[in-house]
PDB file of C-alpha atoms in Angstrom:
ATOM      1  CA  MET A  15     -55.381  78.446  43.332  1.00  0.00           C
ATOM      2  CA  GLU A  16     -57.244  81.448  43.867  1.00  0.00           C
ATOM      3  CA  ASN A  17     -57.241  81.542  47.823  1.00  0.00           C
ATOM      4  CA  ILE A  18     -53.544  82.113  47.830  1.00  0.00           C
ATOM      5  CA  LEU A  19     -51.620  85.052  46.596  1.00  0.00           C
ATOM      6  CA  LEU A  20     -47.839  85.450  46.734  1.00  0.00           C
ATOM      7  CA  LYS A  21     -46.352  88.793  45.372  1.00  0.00           C
ATOM      8  CA  ASN A  22     -42.411  89.524  45.528  1.00  0.00           C
ATOM      9  CA  VAL A  23     -41.469  86.844  47.346  1.00  0.00           C
ATOM     10  CA  ALA A  24     -39.038  85.521  44.367  1.00  0.00           C
ATOM     11  CA  ARG A  25     -35.382  86.545  45.065  1.00  0.00           C
ATOM     12  CA  GLY A  26     -32.648  84.736  43.746  1.00  0.00           C
ATOM     13  CA  ILE A  27     -29.837  83.063  45.929  1.00  0.00           C
ATOM     14  CA  ARG A  28     -26.775  82.244  44.089  1.00  0.00           C
ATOM     15  CA  TYR A  29     -25.927  78.209  44.453  1.00  0.00           C
ATOM     16  CA  GLY A  30     -22.963  75.834  43.737  1.00  0.00           C
ATOM     17  CA  VAL A  31     -21.173  73.153  44.681  1.00  0.00           C
ATOM     18  CA  LYS A  32     -17.736  73.279  46.201  1.00  0.00           C
ATOM     19  CA  PRO A  33     -15.463  70.646  43.989  1.00  0.00           C
ATOM     20  CA  ARG A  34     -14.184  67.798  46.960  1.00  0.00           C
ATOM     21  CA  GLN A  35     -12.231  65.196  46.519  1.00  0.00           C
ATOM     22  CA  ILE A  36     -14.307  61.820  46.806  1.00  0.00           C
ATOM     23  CA  THR A  37     -12.113  58.972  48.741  1.00  0.00           C
ATOM     24  CA  PRO A  38     -13.273  55.453  47.958  1.00  0.00           C
ATOM     25  CA  LYS A  39     -13.900  53.961  51.702  1.00  0.00           C
ATOM     26  CA  TRP A  40     -12.401  51.171  50.704  1.00  0.00           C
ATOM     27  CA  LYS A  41      -9.034  50.349  48.978  1.00  0.00           C
ATOM     28  CA  PHE A  42      -7.489  47.018  47.766  1.00  0.00           C
ATOM     29  CA  THR A  43      -4.317  46.515  49.939  1.00  0.00           C
ATOM     30  CA  GLY A  44      -2.786  43.341  48.689  1.00  0.00           C
ATOM     31  CA  ASP A  45      -0.388  42.051  46.122  1.00  0.00           C
ATOM     32  CA  LYS A  46      -2.188  42.312  43.101  1.00  0.00           C
ATOM     33  CA  ALA A  47      -0.501  40.192  41.157  1.00  0.00           C
ATOM     34  CA  SER A  48      -1.010  37.206  43.500  1.00  0.00           C
ATOM     35  CA  HIS A  49      -4.729  38.015  44.280  1.00  0.00           C
ATOM     36  CA  VAL A  50      -5.352  37.716  40.565  1.00  0.00           C
ATOM     37  CA  SER A  51      -3.758  34.208  40.366  1.00  0.00           C
ATOM     38  CA  PHE A  52      -4.942  33.587  43.552  1.00  0.00           C
ATOM     39  CA  LEU A  53      -8.719  34.262  41.560  1.00  0.00           C
ATOM     40  CA  LYS A  54      -7.417  32.392  38.404  1.00  0.00           C
ATOM     41  CA  GLU A  55      -6.016  29.797  39.995  1.00  0.00           C
ATOM     42  CA  LYS A  56      -9.783  29.490  42.021  1.00  0.00           C
ATOM     43  CA  TYR A  57     -12.011  29.928  39.624  1.00  0.00           C
ATOM     44  CA  ASN A  58     -10.574  27.342  37.130  1.00  0.00           C
ATOM     45  CA  LEU A  59     -10.666  24.904  39.986  1.00  0.00           C
ATOM     46  CA  THR A  60     -14.219  25.368  40.578  1.00  0.00           C
ATOM     47  CA  ILE A  61     -15.529  25.063  37.003  1.00  0.00           C
ATOM     48  CA  GLU A  62     -13.294  22.179  36.673  1.00  0.00           C
ATOM     49  CA  ASN A  63     -14.871  20.487  40.000  1.00  0.00           C
ATOM     50  CA  ILE A  64     -18.455  21.297  38.839  1.00  0.00           C
ATOM     51  CA  ARG A  65     -17.412  19.546  35.404  1.00  0.00           C
ATOM     52  CA  ALA A  66     -16.365  16.527  37.316  1.00  0.00           C
ATOM     53  CA  ILE A  67     -19.757  16.042  38.698  1.00  0.00           C
ATOM     54  CA  LYS A  68     -21.786  16.889  35.709  1.00  0.00           C
ATOM     55  CA  ALA A  69     -19.814  14.192  33.922  1.00  0.00           C
ATOM     56  CA  GLN A  70     -21.162  11.602  36.764  1.00  0.00           C
ATOM     57  CA  GLU A  71     -25.096  12.921  36.349  1.00  0.00           C
ATOM     58  CA  GLU A  72     -26.959  11.699  33.053  1.00  0.00           C
ATOM     59  CA  ASP A  73     -28.952  14.872  32.494  1.00  0.00           C
ATOM     60  CA  SER A  74     -26.847  17.397  34.195  1.00  0.00           C
ATOM     61  CA  ALA A  75     -27.805  21.288  33.674  1.00  0.00           C
ATOM     62  CA  GLN A  76     -26.227  22.991  31.133  1.00  0.00           C
ATOM     63  CA  GLY A  77     -24.038  25.933  32.181  1.00  0.00           C
ATOM     64  CA  TYR A  78     -22.634  26.621  35.775  1.00  0.00           C
ATOM     65  CA  TYR A  79     -23.546  28.118  38.861  1.00  0.00           C
ATOM     66  CA  VAL A  80     -20.703  30.366  40.489  1.00  0.00           C
ATOM     67  CA  GLU A  81     -20.295  31.871  43.925  1.00  0.00           C
ATOM     68  CA  PHE A  82     -18.315  35.292  44.031  1.00  0.00           C
ATOM     69  CA  SER A  83     -17.460  36.343  47.630  1.00  0.00           C
ATOM     70  CA  GLY A  84     -15.952  39.394  48.740  1.00  0.00           C
ATOM     71  CA  ASN A  85     -15.604  42.128  51.490  1.00  0.00           C
ATOM     72  CA  SER A  86     -18.670  44.066  51.803  1.00  0.00           C
ATOM     73  CA  LYS A  87     -17.134  47.595  52.332  1.00  0.00           C
ATOM     74  CA  SER A  88     -15.582  46.913  48.399  1.00  0.00           C
ATOM     75  CA  PRO A  89     -17.136  48.447  45.241  1.00  0.00           C
ATOM     76  CA  PHE A  90     -18.455  45.026  44.377  1.00  0.00           C
ATOM     77  CA  PRO A  91     -19.737  46.083  40.424  1.00  0.00           C
ATOM     78  CA  LEU A  92     -22.521  43.687  40.125  1.00  0.00           C
ATOM     79  CA  LYS A  93     -22.849  44.523  36.439  1.00  0.00           C
ATOM     80  CA  ALA A  94     -19.270  42.843  35.637  1.00  0.00           C
ATOM     81  CA  PHE A  95     -21.188  39.885  36.700  1.00  0.00           C
ATOM     82  CA  GLU A  96     -22.853  39.345  33.600  1.00  0.00           C
ATOM     83  CA  ASN A  97     -22.833  39.330  30.267  1.00  0.00           C
ATOM     84  CA  ALA A  98     -26.639  39.616  28.534  1.00  0.00           C
ATOM     85  CA  ASN A  99     -24.648  38.896  24.773  1.00  0.00           C
ATOM     86  CA  LEU A 100     -23.050  35.690  26.104  1.00  0.00           C
ATOM     87  CA  GLY A 101     -26.193  34.310  28.687  1.00  0.00           C
ATOM     88  CA  ILE A 102     -23.610  35.243  31.526  1.00  0.00           C
ATOM     89  CA  LYS A 103     -26.963  36.342  34.660  1.00  0.00           C
ATOM     90  CA  LEU A 104     -26.613  37.501  37.927  1.00  0.00           C
ATOM     91  CA  LEU A 105     -28.877  35.353  39.772  1.00  0.00           C
ATOM     92  CA  ASN A 106     -28.965  36.238  42.983  1.00  0.00           C
ATOM     93  CA  VAL A 107     -26.830  38.437  45.316  1.00  0.00           C
ATOM     94  CA  LYS A 108     -26.569  38.314  49.216  1.00  0.00           C
ATOM     95  CA  SER A 109     -25.045  40.244  52.319  1.00  0.00           C
ATOM     96  CA  THR A 110     -23.783  39.845  55.788  1.00  0.00           C
ATOM     97  CA  GLU A 111     -22.258  42.215  58.386  1.00  0.00           C
ATOM     98  CA  ASP A 112     -18.867  41.686  56.221  1.00  0.00           C
ATOM     99  CA  THR A 113     -19.535  39.562  53.354  1.00  0.00           C
ATOM    100  CA  LEU A 114     -21.151  39.820  49.706  1.00  0.00           C
ATOM    101  CA  LYS A 115     -22.006  37.256  47.462  1.00  0.00           C
ATOM    102  CA  ALA A 116     -22.932  36.871  43.698  1.00  0.00           C
ATOM    103  CA  THR A 117     -24.640  33.613  42.482  1.00  0.00           C
ATOM    104  CA  VAL A 118     -23.728  34.086  38.216  1.00  0.00           C
ATOM    105  CA  TYR A 119     -25.323  31.449  36.151  1.00  0.00           C
ATOM    106  CA  ILE A 120     -22.508  31.192  33.037  1.00  0.00           C
ATOM    107  CA  PRO A 121     -23.647  28.584  30.046  1.00  0.00           C
ATOM    108  CA  GLU A 122     -21.150  25.692  29.001  1.00  0.00           C
ATOM    109  CA  GLU A 123     -18.321  27.422  26.674  1.00  0.00           C
ATOM    110  CA  LYS A 124     -18.707  30.809  28.243  1.00  0.00           C
ATOM    111  CA  GLU A 125     -16.894  30.353  30.963  1.00  0.00           C
ATOM    112  CA  TYR A 126     -13.422  31.707  29.516  1.00  0.00           C
ATOM    113  CA  LYS A 127     -15.465  35.733  30.179  1.00  0.00           C
ATOM    114  CA  PHE A 128     -13.979  35.806  33.532  1.00  0.00           C
ATOM    115  CA  ASN A 129     -10.626  34.124  32.463  1.00  0.00           C
ATOM    116  CA  ASP A 130     -10.498  37.351  30.245  1.00  0.00           C
ATOM    117  CA  LYS A 131     -11.332  39.617  33.204  1.00  0.00           C
ATOM    118  CA  PHE A 132      -8.567  38.548  35.265  1.00  0.00           C
ATOM    119  CA  ASP A 133      -5.716  38.178  32.657  1.00  0.00           C
ATOM    120  CA  SER A 134      -6.974  41.967  31.494  1.00  0.00           C
ATOM    121  CA  TYR A 135      -6.210  42.625  34.668  1.00  0.00           C
ATOM    122  CA  HIS A 136      -3.073  40.984  35.075  1.00  0.00           C
ATOM    123  CA  LYS A 137      -1.480  42.407  31.716  1.00  0.00           C
ATOM    124  CA  THR A 138      -2.322  46.042  33.295  1.00  0.00           C
ATOM    125  CA  ILE A 139      -1.076  46.108  36.670  1.00  0.00           C
ATOM    126  CA  ALA A 140       2.067  48.192  36.250  1.00  0.00           C
ATOM    127  CA  GLU A 141      -0.839  50.741  34.874  1.00  0.00           C
ATOM    128  CA  GLU A 142      -2.447  53.376  37.370  1.00  0.00           C
ATOM    129  CA  LYS A 143      -5.658  51.828  36.969  1.00  0.00           C
ATOM    130  CA  GLN A 144      -6.153  48.343  35.864  1.00  0.00           C
ATOM    131  CA  LYS A 145      -8.841  47.101  33.630  1.00  0.00           C
ATOM    132  CA  SER A 146     -12.101  44.824  35.447  1.00  0.00           C
ATOM    133  CA  GLN A 147     -10.307  46.329  38.278  1.00  0.00           C
ATOM    134  CA  ASP A 148     -13.504  46.734  40.445  1.00  0.00           C
ATOM    135  CA  PHE A 149     -14.175  43.363  39.839  1.00  0.00           C
ATOM    136  CA  VAL A 150     -11.282  41.752  40.635  1.00  0.00           C
ATOM    137  CA  GLU A 151     -10.110  43.920  43.680  1.00  0.00           C
ATOM    138  CA  SER A 152     -13.671  43.393  45.033  1.00  0.00           C
ATOM    139  CA  VAL A 153     -13.598  39.556  44.400  1.00  0.00           C
ATOM    140  CA  ASN A 154     -12.119  37.280  48.010  1.00  0.00           C
ATOM    141  CA  ASP A 155     -13.078  33.948  47.017  1.00  0.00           C
ATOM    142  CA  ILE A 156     -14.996  31.960  44.127  1.00  0.00           C
ATOM    143  CA  SER A 157     -16.825  28.480  44.699  1.00  0.00           C
ATOM    144  CA  ALA A 158     -19.420  26.354  43.319  1.00  0.00           C
ATOM    145  CA  ALA A 159     -23.122  27.179  43.834  1.00  0.00           C
ATOM    146  CA  THR A 160     -24.841  25.336  46.957  1.00  0.00           C
ATOM    147  CA  LEU A 161     -28.613  25.613  47.768  1.00  0.00           C
ATOM    148  CA  ASP A 162     -27.790  28.508  50.195  1.00  0.00           C
ATOM    149  CA  SER A 163     -26.132  30.670  47.023  1.00  0.00           C
ATOM    150  CA  PHE A 164     -30.086  30.400  45.824  1.00  0.00           C
ATOM    151  CA  TRP A 165     -32.108  31.000  49.210  1.00  0.00           C
ATOM    152  CA  THR A 166     -33.708  34.272  49.217  1.00  0.00           C
ATOM    153  CA  SER A 167     -35.884  33.837  52.676  1.00  0.00           C
ATOM    154  CA  LYS A 168     -34.180  34.064  55.724  1.00  0.00           C
ATOM    155  CA  PRO A 169     -31.330  31.472  56.557  1.00  0.00           C
ATOM    156  CA  GLU A 170     -33.011  30.109  59.078  1.00  0.00           C
ATOM    157  CA  TYR A 171     -35.671  28.435  56.780  1.00  0.00           C
ATOM    158  CA  ILE A 172     -33.238  26.493  55.059  1.00  0.00           C
ATOM    159  CA  PRO A 173     -34.253  23.011  55.547  1.00  0.00           C
ATOM    160  CA  LYS A 174     -32.044  20.957  57.937  1.00  0.00           C
ATOM    161  CA  GLU A 175     -32.709  17.137  59.353  1.00  0.00           C
ATOM    162  CA  VAL A 176     -36.441  17.264  58.505  1.00  0.00           C
ATOM    163  CA  PRO A 177     -37.130  16.948  54.959  1.00  0.00           C
ATOM    164  CA  VAL A 178     -39.217  20.570  53.766  1.00  0.00           C
ATOM    165  CA  TRP A 179     -40.470  20.796  50.307  1.00  0.00           C
ATOM    166  CA  CYS A 180     -38.996  23.763  48.628  1.00  0.00           C
ATOM    167  CA  GLU A 181     -39.432  25.267  44.837  1.00  0.00           C
ATOM    168  CA  LEU A 182     -35.925  26.278  43.584  1.00  0.00           C
ATOM    169  CA  TRP A 183     -35.386  28.015  40.334  1.00  0.00           C
ATOM    170  CA  VAL A 184     -32.838  27.917  38.132  1.00  0.00           C
ATOM    171  CA  ARG A 185     -31.725  28.487  34.870  1.00  0.00           C
ATOM    172  CA  TYR A 186     -31.605  25.536  32.188  1.00  0.00           C
ATOM    173  CA  GLU A 187     -30.850  25.745  28.472  1.00  0.00           C
ATOM    174  CA  ILE A 188     -31.618  23.311  26.083  1.00  0.00           C
ATOM    175  CA  THR A 189     -29.134  22.579  23.559  1.00  0.00           C
ATOM    176  CA  LYS A 190     -29.935  21.450  19.708  1.00  0.00           C
ATOM    177  CA  LYS A 191     -27.666  18.662  21.120  1.00  0.00           C
ATOM    178  CA  LYS A 192     -29.429  17.992  23.856  1.00  0.00           C
ATOM    179  CA  ILE A 193     -32.924  17.938  21.690  1.00  0.00           C
ATOM    180  CA  LYS A 194     -31.691  15.548  19.547  1.00  0.00           C
ATOM    181  CA  THR A 195     -30.529  13.025  22.119  1.00  0.00           C
ATOM    182  CA  MET A 196     -34.479  13.598  23.884  1.00  0.00           C
TER     183      MET A 196
END
């Protein structure tokens, strides 16, 4: 730009960031041992209930759809809900004023992964920082996913009494065993 001439306008200014302590806005205050025991029991009961429902269905989907709920002020580490190597996928995240919900797909025979998180947390309770701490301490309930878990539009659009055509996209894996029976 030839019409703008700036001369001797540069001046060095010292800049630095003052170190400060960052304190989390949310801190788990409950009994850690009873909390992780509750979560593990609730998770296993949820998986058991889904298995029982699937056993009644002739052609049920492979895997489990589970919803993890937590306080919206907690860290709720979304990466902790996924494991690409095992096929565990975070499908949906919803938030309200006080609740966060993560809908997760867990392939059959991979459900042990969340039990591993609960167990590693429980084994390290006496330590200053527990393994899977952000995950375990931010979750306060676990249940089987429902239509609401997958819904991405406004909740008032969920069909109630009047049937409405909807599309629901869910993860489905065909195993070699399933192909042989087709």
